[in-house]
Short mmCIF file of C-alpha atoms in Angstrom, two decimals:
data_model
loop_
_atom_site.label_atom_id
_atom_site.label_comp_id
_atom_site.label_asym_id
_atom_site.label_seq_id
_atom_site.Cartn_x
_atom_site.Cartn_y
_atom_site.Cartn_z
CA MET A 1254 26.55 -99.53 22.76
CA ASN A 1255 29.80 -97.61 23.25
CA LYS A 1256 30.24 -99.45 26.50
CA LEU A 1257 29.59 -102.74 24.84
CA LEU A 1258 32.14 -102.01 22.10
CA LYS A 1259 34.72 -100.84 24.59
CA ASP A 1260 34.11 -103.88 26.82
CA ALA A 1261 34.45 -106.23 23.80
CA ILE A 1262 37.44 -104.78 22.00
CA VAL A 1263 39.37 -102.91 24.65
CA PHE A 1264 38.78 -104.97 27.75
CA ASN A 1265 38.29 -108.29 25.99
CA ASN A 1266 35.08 -109.18 27.80
CA GLN A 1267 33.96 -112.49 26.16
CA GLU A 1268 30.19 -112.06 26.85
CA SER A 1269 30.43 -108.61 25.17
CA LEU A 1270 32.35 -110.03 22.21
CA GLN A 1271 29.68 -112.79 21.89
CA LEU A 1272 26.86 -110.27 22.03
CA LEU A 1273 28.59 -107.96 19.57
CA SER A 1274 29.13 -110.99 17.23
CA LYS A 1275 25.45 -111.75 17.35
CA PHE A 1276 24.57 -108.14 16.76
CA ILE A 1277 26.89 -107.97 13.73
CA ALA A 1278 25.65 -111.42 12.52
CA LEU A 1279 22.08 -110.14 12.70
CA TYR A 1280 22.85 -107.42 10.16
CA VAL A 1281 24.78 -109.84 7.94
CA ARG A 1282 21.97 -112.34 8.20
CA ASN A 1283 19.43 -109.69 7.26
CA HIS A 1284 21.44 -108.79 4.17
CA LEU A 1285 21.74 -112.49 3.29
CA GLU A 1286 18.01 -112.90 3.83
CA ASP A 1287 17.48 -110.09 1.33
CA LEU A 1288 19.53 -111.99 -1.27
CA HIS A 1289 17.61 -115.20 -0.46
CA ALA A 1290 14.22 -113.37 -0.75
CA ASN A 1291 15.36 -112.19 -4.16
CA GLY A 1292 16.03 -115.67 -5.44
CA ALA A 1293 19.63 -116.28 -4.54
CA VAL A 1294 20.46 -120.00 -4.23
CA MET A 1295 20.12 -120.44 -0.43
CA ASP A 1296 17.31 -122.82 0.53
CA ASP A 1297 15.56 -122.67 3.94
CA ASP A 1298 17.45 -125.85 5.10
CA THR A 1299 20.94 -124.29 4.61
CA MET A 1300 20.11 -120.86 6.18
CA PRO A 1301 20.51 -122.00 9.79
CA ALA A 1302 24.01 -123.47 9.03
CA ILE A 1303 24.96 -120.25 7.18
CA ASN A 1304 23.73 -118.17 10.18
CA THR A 1305 25.74 -120.21 12.61
CA ALA A 1306 28.86 -120.01 10.44
CA ILE A 1307 28.42 -116.24 10.21
CA ARG A 1308 28.06 -115.77 14.01
CA ASP A 1309 31.02 -118.05 14.74
CA GLY A 1310 33.22 -116.39 12.03
CA ILE A 1311 32.50 -112.94 13.46
CA TYR A 1312 33.08 -114.10 17.09
CA ASN A 1313 36.44 -115.70 16.08
CA ALA A 1314 37.46 -112.48 14.22
CA LEU A 1315 36.57 -110.24 17.11
CA TYR A 1316 38.40 -112.56 19.62
CA ILE A 1317 41.55 -112.48 17.48
CA ILE A 1318 41.43 -108.69 17.11
CA SER A 1319 40.72 -108.07 20.80
CA ASN A 1320 43.50 -110.50 21.86
CA SER A 1321 46.14 -109.54 19.34
CA SER A 1322 47.95 -107.34 21.84
CA TYR A 1323 48.09 -110.08 24.48
CA ASN A 1324 49.04 -113.07 22.33
CA ILE A 1325 51.58 -113.21 19.52
CA GLU A 1326 49.73 -116.09 17.74
CA ASN A 1327 46.60 -113.99 17.55
CA LEU A 1328 48.56 -111.00 16.31
CA GLU A 1329 50.12 -113.24 13.58
CA VAL A 1330 46.69 -114.65 12.60
CA ALA A 1331 45.19 -111.16 12.45
CA SER A 1332 48.03 -109.92 10.32
CA MET A 1333 47.75 -112.90 7.98
CA ALA A 1334 43.97 -112.50 7.72
CA PHE A 1335 44.19 -108.74 6.91
CA ASN A 1336 46.70 -109.66 4.15
CA MET A 1337 44.32 -112.33 2.83
CA ILE A 1338 41.48 -109.88 2.15
CA PRO A 1339 41.20 -109.75 -1.63
CA SER A 1340 41.98 -106.43 -3.19
CA TYR A 1341 38.94 -106.79 -5.53
CA TRP A 1342 36.44 -106.81 -2.61
CA GLU A 1343 34.18 -103.79 -2.67
CA LYS A 1344 34.17 -101.53 0.33
CA PRO A 1345 31.24 -102.41 2.70
CA GLN A 1346 28.32 -100.03 2.33
CA LEU A 1347 26.09 -98.67 4.98
CA ASP A 1348 22.31 -98.81 4.58
CA THR A 1349 20.92 -95.53 3.29
CA PHE A 1350 19.62 -94.33 6.68
CA LEU A 1351 22.96 -95.13 8.35
CA GLU A 1352 24.89 -93.41 5.56
CA LYS A 1353 22.81 -90.24 6.27
CA ASP A 1354 23.54 -90.60 9.93
CA PHE A 1355 27.30 -91.08 9.28
CA GLN A 1356 27.33 -87.91 7.04
CA ASN A 1357 25.55 -85.96 9.80
CA ILE A 1358 28.06 -87.11 12.43
CA ASN A 1359 31.14 -86.36 10.32
CA LEU A 1360 29.91 -83.06 8.92
CA LYS A 1361 29.42 -81.67 12.41
CA PRO A 1362 32.39 -80.43 14.23
CA ILE A 1363 32.58 -81.29 17.89
CA LYS A 1364 30.97 -78.62 20.07
CA PHE A 1365 30.74 -78.56 23.77
CA ASN A 1366 28.28 -76.97 26.21
CA SER A 1367 31.27 -75.00 27.56
CA SER A 1368 32.56 -71.80 26.23
CA PHE A 1369 35.96 -72.65 27.69
CA LEU A 1370 36.25 -75.92 25.81
CA ASN A 1371 34.93 -74.42 22.56
CA GLU A 1372 37.57 -71.61 22.98
CA GLN A 1373 40.21 -74.30 23.32
CA ILE A 1374 39.01 -75.81 20.02
CA ILE A 1375 39.34 -72.44 18.36
CA ASN A 1376 42.83 -71.99 19.88
CA ASN A 1377 43.88 -75.44 18.63
CA ASN A 1378 44.43 -76.74 22.17
CA ILE A 1379 41.76 -79.41 21.50
CA CYS A 1380 41.78 -81.04 18.10
CA GLN A 1381 39.40 -83.46 16.40
CA LEU A 1382 40.82 -86.52 14.73
CA PRO A 1383 39.51 -86.59 11.15
CA ASP A 1384 36.40 -88.68 10.44
CA THR A 1385 35.91 -89.57 13.99
CA ARG A 1386 34.22 -88.44 17.22
CA LEU A 1387 37.61 -88.52 18.96
CA ILE A 1388 39.56 -85.55 20.08
CA TYR A 1389 43.03 -85.13 21.55
CA ILE A 1390 44.45 -82.45 23.73
CA CYS A 1391 47.25 -80.74 21.85
CA VAL A 1392 48.22 -78.02 24.28
CA GLY A 1393 51.55 -76.57 23.21
CA HIS A 1394 51.56 -78.31 19.85
CA ASN A 1395 50.57 -75.04 18.16
CA ASN A 1396 51.64 -72.55 20.76
CA ASP A 1397 55.29 -72.39 21.76
CA ASN A 1398 54.75 -69.19 23.69
CA LEU A 1399 53.50 -71.07 26.76
CA SER A 1400 55.91 -72.07 29.53
CA THR A 1401 55.99 -75.66 30.75
CA ASP A 1402 54.03 -74.68 33.88
CA GLU A 1403 51.47 -72.76 31.76
CA ARG A 1404 51.00 -75.78 29.53
CA LYS A 1405 50.51 -78.11 32.54
CA LYS A 1406 47.96 -75.74 34.11
CA LEU A 1407 46.00 -75.40 30.82
CA LEU A 1408 46.16 -79.19 30.21
CA ASN A 1409 44.91 -79.89 33.69
CA LYS A 1410 42.12 -77.31 33.38
CA ILE A 1411 41.01 -78.82 30.02
CA ARG A 1412 41.05 -82.31 31.53
CA ALA A 1413 38.99 -81.15 34.55
CA GLU A 1414 36.46 -79.35 32.31
CA LEU A 1415 36.07 -82.42 30.10
CA LYS A 1416 35.56 -84.70 33.14
CA LYS A 1417 33.05 -82.26 34.57
CA ARG A 1418 31.15 -82.46 31.28
CA GLY A 1419 30.96 -86.20 31.41
CA THR A 1420 33.38 -86.85 28.63
CA SER A 1421 35.33 -90.14 28.93
CA MET A 1422 38.98 -90.25 28.49
CA THR A 1423 40.79 -93.35 27.44
CA PHE A 1424 44.45 -94.22 26.99
CA ALA A 1425 43.58 -97.63 25.45
CA VAL A 1426 43.56 -96.24 22.00
CA THR A 1427 46.72 -94.23 22.39
CA HIS A 1428 48.74 -97.01 20.67
CA MET A 1429 46.58 -96.44 17.53
CA VAL A 1430 47.41 -92.73 17.53
CA LYS A 1431 50.96 -92.83 18.80
CA LYS A 1432 51.90 -89.14 18.51
CA PHE A 1433 49.02 -88.05 20.87
CA LYS A 1434 49.53 -88.32 24.57
CA SER A 1435 45.85 -88.88 25.23
CA VAL A 1436 42.79 -89.49 23.08
CA ILE A 1437 39.29 -88.70 24.39
CA LEU A 1438 36.26 -90.54 23.31
CA ILE A 1439 33.24 -88.25 23.04
CA GLU A 1440 30.27 -90.16 24.39
CA LYS A 1441 27.91 -87.73 25.93
CA ASN A 1442 28.60 -84.56 23.89
CA LYS A 1443 27.12 -85.47 20.56
#
């Protein structure tokens, strides 16, 4: 699923965007179906049109988001759309079992199967972005006692150890977290 999301949003793969749209639409449809089953005014004849509109709307939104860095019109549409979201809308809610999963993920600090990497977390050379499974390498941010060469050696050692452990590194999200030189997506070390 991480690959699907990355392919869709970061690499703008249209098949992945369409599949992701269908996946999201399925969840939206299921929530609408619950309303329909409880007597909301949505008859069986209008549900197919509603489902199609949901899928198309999600696909269009994902397309705009994934292309906003390539096309100024898409960026303008995305900015306008975000500004059009009513302030009175409630925050979306996760289903109960997903909320429990979210709490478990966010309550657990990232831990590696490597004493070296765990030591780097303790020494604040690897830092976790709040409320995410993302980390960034912050060698030297908290330790001015290291020379430039020592920082480079430590940075390279951390990167090599992360790579050895199967952790993927991406620079694609760096623009979202501008002050960090690299952001690492934790995929295999959950």
